[in-house]
Short mmCIF file of C-alpha atoms and ligand atoms in Angstrom, two decimals:
data_model
loop_
_atom_site.label_atom_id
_atom_site.label_comp_id
_atom_site.label_asym_id
_atom_site.label_seq_id
_atom_site.Cartn_x
_atom_site.Cartn_y
_atom_site.Cartn_z
CA MET A 1 -41.68 -43.77 43.84
CA LEU A 2 -41.57 -40.29 44.75
CA SER A 3 -39.26 -37.92 42.96
CA ASN A 4 -37.79 -34.90 44.47
CA LYS A 5 -40.33 -32.84 42.19
CA GLY A 6 -43.17 -35.28 44.26
CA PHE A 7 -41.54 -34.42 47.47
CA ASP A 8 -41.48 -30.96 46.41
CA LEU A 9 -45.29 -30.88 45.86
CA TRP A 10 -45.81 -32.96 49.20
CA ALA A 11 -44.02 -30.47 51.27
CA ASN A 12 -46.26 -28.02 52.53
CA GLU A 13 -49.13 -30.60 53.07
CA TYR A 14 -46.68 -33.49 54.64
CA ASP A 15 -47.02 -32.79 58.66
CA ARG A 16 -50.95 -33.03 58.17
CA SER A 17 -50.74 -36.28 56.53
CA VAL A 18 -48.50 -37.74 58.53
CA GLN A 19 -50.42 -36.99 61.36
CA LEU A 20 -53.83 -38.46 60.18
CA SER A 21 -52.05 -41.96 59.56
CA GLU A 22 -50.34 -41.38 62.78
CA GLU A 23 -53.42 -40.85 64.44
CA SER A 24 -55.41 -43.58 62.89
CA ASP A 25 -52.40 -46.19 63.90
CA SER A 26 -52.22 -47.15 60.27
CA TYR A 27 -49.69 -48.19 57.65
CA PRO A 28 -47.41 -46.30 56.92
CA PHE A 29 -46.94 -43.60 59.73
CA ALA A 30 -48.36 -45.90 62.69
CA GLY A 31 -46.07 -44.93 65.63
CA TYR A 32 -44.18 -42.02 63.90
CA LYS A 33 -44.34 -39.87 67.16
CA ASP A 34 -42.85 -42.70 69.31
CA ILE A 35 -40.35 -43.44 66.49
CA LEU A 36 -39.19 -39.92 66.37
CA ASN A 37 -39.43 -39.82 70.36
CA THR A 38 -37.02 -42.52 70.59
CA ILE A 39 -34.56 -41.25 68.52
CA TYR A 40 -34.57 -37.78 69.94
CA ASN A 41 -34.08 -39.29 73.40
CA GLU A 42 -31.30 -41.19 72.20
CA ALA A 43 -29.55 -38.41 70.15
CA MET A 44 -29.93 -36.17 73.59
CA ARG A 45 -27.46 -38.51 75.24
CA HIS A 46 -25.23 -36.22 74.11
CA SER A 47 -25.15 -32.56 74.68
CA ASP A 48 -23.78 -30.10 71.99
CA SER A 49 -23.67 -32.82 69.43
CA ARG A 50 -22.68 -33.14 66.05
CA ILE A 51 -25.94 -34.33 64.21
CA LEU A 52 -26.46 -35.85 60.56
CA ASP A 53 -29.90 -36.25 59.11
CA LEU A 54 -30.40 -38.01 56.20
CA GLY A 55 -33.54 -37.30 54.61
CA PHE A 56 -34.77 -34.59 57.21
CA GLY A 57 -37.93 -33.46 55.07
CA THR A 58 -39.70 -30.69 57.22
CA ALA A 59 -37.25 -31.09 59.87
CA VAL A 60 -40.02 -32.03 62.70
CA LEU A 61 -37.40 -34.27 64.66
CA THR A 62 -34.02 -32.20 63.66
CA SER A 63 -35.60 -29.08 64.73
CA GLN A 64 -36.41 -29.98 68.10
CA LEU A 65 -32.53 -31.43 68.45
CA TYR A 66 -31.53 -27.87 67.23
CA LYS A 67 -33.69 -26.03 69.76
CA GLN A 68 -31.32 -27.95 72.13
CA GLY A 69 -28.26 -26.67 70.94
CA HIS A 70 -27.04 -29.51 68.93
CA GLN A 71 -24.93 -28.98 65.70
CA ILE A 72 -27.37 -30.07 62.44
CA PHE A 73 -26.08 -31.19 59.39
CA GLY A 74 -28.40 -32.89 56.64
CA VAL A 75 -29.00 -33.43 53.55
CA ASP A 76 -32.26 -34.10 51.20
CA PHE A 77 -33.04 -33.96 47.56
CA SER A 78 -36.04 -32.18 47.83
CA LYS A 79 -35.68 -28.10 47.46
CA GLU A 80 -39.12 -27.34 49.21
CA MET A 81 -38.47 -29.37 52.17
CA LEU A 82 -34.93 -28.05 52.42
CA ALA A 83 -36.34 -24.36 52.49
CA ILE A 84 -38.91 -25.31 55.24
CA ALA A 85 -36.27 -27.02 57.35
CA GLN A 86 -33.75 -23.95 56.84
CA GLU A 87 -36.19 -21.83 58.24
CA LYS A 88 -36.74 -23.38 61.21
CA MET A 89 -32.96 -24.14 61.74
CA PRO A 90 -31.36 -20.89 60.11
CA GLN A 91 -27.61 -22.32 61.52
CA ALA A 92 -27.98 -25.82 60.14
CA ILE A 93 -25.74 -26.81 57.40
CA LEU A 94 -28.06 -28.25 54.76
CA TYR A 95 -27.32 -29.79 51.37
CA GLN A 96 -29.93 -30.44 48.68
CA ALA A 97 -28.52 -33.88 47.20
CA ASP A 98 -29.60 -37.35 46.19
CA LEU A 99 -28.47 -40.11 48.84
CA THR A 100 -28.90 -43.00 45.72
CA GLU A 101 -25.54 -40.91 44.95
CA GLY A 102 -24.25 -41.27 48.50
CA VAL A 103 -23.51 -38.62 51.07
CA PRO A 104 -21.97 -35.31 49.85
CA GLN A 105 -18.20 -35.10 50.07
CA ASN A 106 -18.42 -32.24 52.41
CA LEU A 107 -20.44 -34.21 54.71
CA ALA A 108 -18.98 -37.49 54.47
CA GLU A 109 -15.29 -36.56 55.40
CA GLN A 110 -16.24 -35.00 58.82
CA ALA A 111 -17.50 -37.00 61.65
CA TYR A 112 -20.63 -36.99 63.85
CA ASP A 113 -21.77 -37.94 67.11
CA THR A 114 -25.33 -39.33 65.98
CA ILE A 115 -26.51 -39.63 62.37
CA ILE A 116 -30.38 -40.17 62.13
CA SER A 117 -32.67 -41.17 59.23
CA THR A 118 -36.44 -40.93 59.60
CA TYR A 119 -38.51 -42.43 56.79
CA ALA A 120 -36.06 -41.60 53.87
CA LEU A 121 -33.89 -45.10 53.39
CA HIS A 122 -36.99 -46.70 52.65
CA HIS A 123 -36.18 -45.35 48.91
CA LEU A 124 -33.21 -47.26 48.50
CA ASP A 125 -33.12 -50.68 47.79
CA ASP A 126 -31.40 -53.30 50.28
CA GLN A 127 -27.89 -53.63 48.76
CA ALA A 128 -27.78 -49.69 48.64
CA LYS A 129 -28.93 -49.69 51.78
CA VAL A 130 -26.22 -51.87 53.30
CA ASN A 131 -23.89 -49.64 50.99
CA LEU A 132 -24.97 -46.33 52.38
CA ILE A 133 -24.77 -47.81 56.14
CA LYS A 134 -21.12 -49.10 55.87
CA ARG A 135 -20.14 -45.58 54.51
CA LEU A 136 -21.99 -43.83 57.51
CA MET A 137 -20.24 -45.86 59.89
CA SER A 138 -16.97 -44.67 59.17
CA MET A 139 -18.37 -41.19 59.53
CA LEU A 140 -19.35 -41.93 63.48
CA ARG A 141 -17.08 -40.48 66.22
CA LYS A 142 -16.46 -43.14 69.02
CA ASN A 143 -19.51 -44.46 71.05
CA GLY A 144 -21.53 -42.42 67.98
CA LYS A 145 -24.70 -44.43 66.56
CA LEU A 146 -26.88 -44.63 63.63
CA LEU A 147 -30.50 -44.36 64.78
CA ILE A 148 -32.88 -45.08 61.66
CA GLY A 149 -36.84 -45.09 62.05
CA ASP A 150 -38.74 -45.95 59.45
CA VAL A 151 -41.66 -48.73 57.89
CA ALA A 152 -39.64 -51.68 59.25
CA PHE A 153 -40.61 -55.18 60.24
CA GLU A 154 -38.59 -58.01 62.12
CA THR A 155 -39.64 -60.56 59.83
CA ARG A 156 -40.53 -61.23 55.90
CA ALA A 157 -44.04 -62.83 57.41
CA LYS A 158 -44.76 -59.37 59.46
CA HIS A 159 -44.08 -57.60 56.14
CA ASP A 160 -46.27 -59.70 54.17
CA ALA A 161 -48.91 -59.64 56.94
CA CYS A 162 -49.23 -55.88 57.05
CA LYS A 163 -48.87 -55.60 52.91
CA LEU A 164 -52.08 -58.00 52.81
CA GLU A 165 -53.86 -56.00 55.11
CA ASN A 166 -53.20 -52.55 53.42
CA ALA A 167 -53.20 -54.11 49.89
CA HIS A 168 -55.43 -51.39 48.62
CA HIS A 169 -52.64 -48.53 49.58
CA TRP A 170 -49.46 -50.41 49.60
CA ASP A 171 -46.67 -48.36 48.02
CA GLU A 172 -44.89 -51.33 45.79
CA GLU A 173 -41.89 -49.17 44.58
CA GLU A 174 -40.69 -48.89 48.41
CA TYR A 175 -38.22 -51.18 50.22
CA TYR A 176 -39.31 -51.22 53.52
CA PHE A 177 -36.73 -52.69 56.29
CA VAL A 178 -36.78 -56.28 57.00
CA TYR A 179 -34.36 -56.94 59.67
CA GLU A 180 -34.11 -60.67 59.61
CA GLU A 181 -32.96 -59.97 55.77
CA LEU A 182 -30.65 -56.93 56.52
CA GLN A 183 -28.99 -58.33 59.78
CA PRO A 184 -26.74 -60.98 58.06
CA SER A 185 -25.02 -58.27 55.82
CA LEU A 186 -24.54 -55.57 58.71
CA GLN A 187 -23.16 -58.30 61.10
CA ALA A 188 -19.98 -58.01 58.65
CA PHE A 189 -19.36 -54.62 59.90
CA CYS A 190 -21.36 -53.09 62.50
CA ALA A 191 -23.53 -54.04 65.57
CA SER A 192 -27.26 -53.45 65.22
CA GLU A 193 -30.68 -53.98 67.04
CA PHE A 194 -34.18 -53.65 65.99
CA TYR A 195 -36.80 -52.29 68.20
CA PRO A 196 -40.28 -52.67 66.97
CA ILE A 197 -42.32 -49.69 68.12
CA SER A 198 -45.79 -49.94 65.80
CA HIS A 199 -47.22 -52.90 63.67
CA CYS A 200 -45.13 -51.41 60.91
CA GLY A 201 -42.61 -49.39 62.13
CA GLY A 202 -39.54 -49.41 64.48
CA VAL A 203 -35.70 -48.05 65.13
CA ILE A 204 -32.65 -49.83 64.04
CA GLU A 205 -29.73 -48.80 66.08
CA LEU A 206 -26.42 -49.28 64.60
CA GLN A 207 -22.65 -48.78 65.93
CA LYS A 208 -19.14 -49.89 65.08
CA PHE A 209 -17.55 -52.82 66.98
CA GLU A 210 -16.32 -51.36 69.98
CA ALA A 211 -12.34 -52.39 68.64
CA GLU A 212 -13.16 -50.69 65.28
CA ALA A 213 -14.48 -47.61 67.02
CA ASP A 214 -11.38 -47.19 69.03
CA VAL A 215 -9.02 -47.14 66.05
CA THR A 216 -11.05 -45.14 63.66
CA ASP A 217 -12.61 -42.45 66.15
CA LYS A 218 -11.55 -39.07 64.18
CA ALA A 219 -10.86 -35.78 65.48
CA ILE A 220 -12.65 -32.81 64.31
C1 SAM B 1 -41.01 -39.39 54.17
S1 SAM B 1 -40.03 -37.89 54.00
C2 SAM B 1 -39.27 -38.06 55.54
C3 SAM B 1 -39.28 -36.89 56.06
C4 SAM B 1 -38.83 -36.72 57.75
N1 SAM B 1 -37.42 -37.51 58.04
C5 SAM B 1 -39.40 -37.29 58.84
O1 SAM B 1 -39.36 -38.57 59.54
O2 SAM B 1 -41.00 -36.65 58.55
C6 SAM B 1 -38.75 -38.46 53.23
C7 SAM B 1 -37.58 -37.37 53.11
O3 SAM B 1 -36.50 -37.99 52.16
C8 SAM B 1 -36.47 -37.33 51.36
N2 SAM B 1 -35.78 -38.35 50.03
C9 SAM B 1 -36.59 -39.48 49.60
N3 SAM B 1 -35.38 -40.01 48.96
C10 SAM B 1 -34.59 -39.17 48.65
C11 SAM B 1 -33.00 -39.18 48.23
N4 SAM B 1 -32.76 -40.46 47.35
N5 SAM B 1 -32.40 -38.69 48.38
C12 SAM B 1 -32.39 -37.47 49.26
N6 SAM B 1 -33.61 -37.21 50.00
C13 SAM B 1 -34.62 -38.23 49.79
C14 SAM B 1 -37.64 -36.69 50.51
O4 SAM B 1 -37.21 -35.35 50.16
C15 SAM B 1 -38.46 -36.31 52.11
O5 SAM B 1 -38.04 -35.22 52.57
#
């Protein structure tokens, strides 16, 4: 698994290597642009909104939302990624922090219209993903959504087929989303839907249950 230093070293080459994988429709970034576009379009349903991005990287997605006037907040543990993102989004509130330790307190006590995360949460194991998602639900405003785009599969069988096809460069240290396995834990506290987009990627959309959203909506 890449450490924050590993991501620091990757930062300047990141966009190019994603593009190569995306253009050849190959694991792990097949469908990258469509996944980011899907999340962009969903976030754009609000105007002048508050958006939190977890693992923003070079801000490929968030910088587009920033240009549209949204207020951007974010967390990433790579100093170099943060420097690139901050240059693209001078007014964004960006924290350097490790998501395995949760969302920094200053960000966690605020509320957001949309929380997004692309190709970052597969660094957390499934229990850590569920714990984080539960916490994130409490940070959403009424009608707010959490949108996760990542290497993701509807079933374990589809995950295993992709792994077999890509055995020579499969990353054994990453925990890809297998929706049929996560959904039973998620349904205890939120509504979720999986949208497959490529053979190895998709978007998971999560929302508070309606009754709960009415009760827990926070004012800023
Ligand atoms: C593959 S990049 C994705 C960047 C961007 N979201 C995108 O879609 O292009 C993963 C990003 O997540 C960050 N990241 C990975 N693990 C993290 C962790 N435990 N805490 C905070 N950031 C993390 C990395 O530094 C990197 O910027």
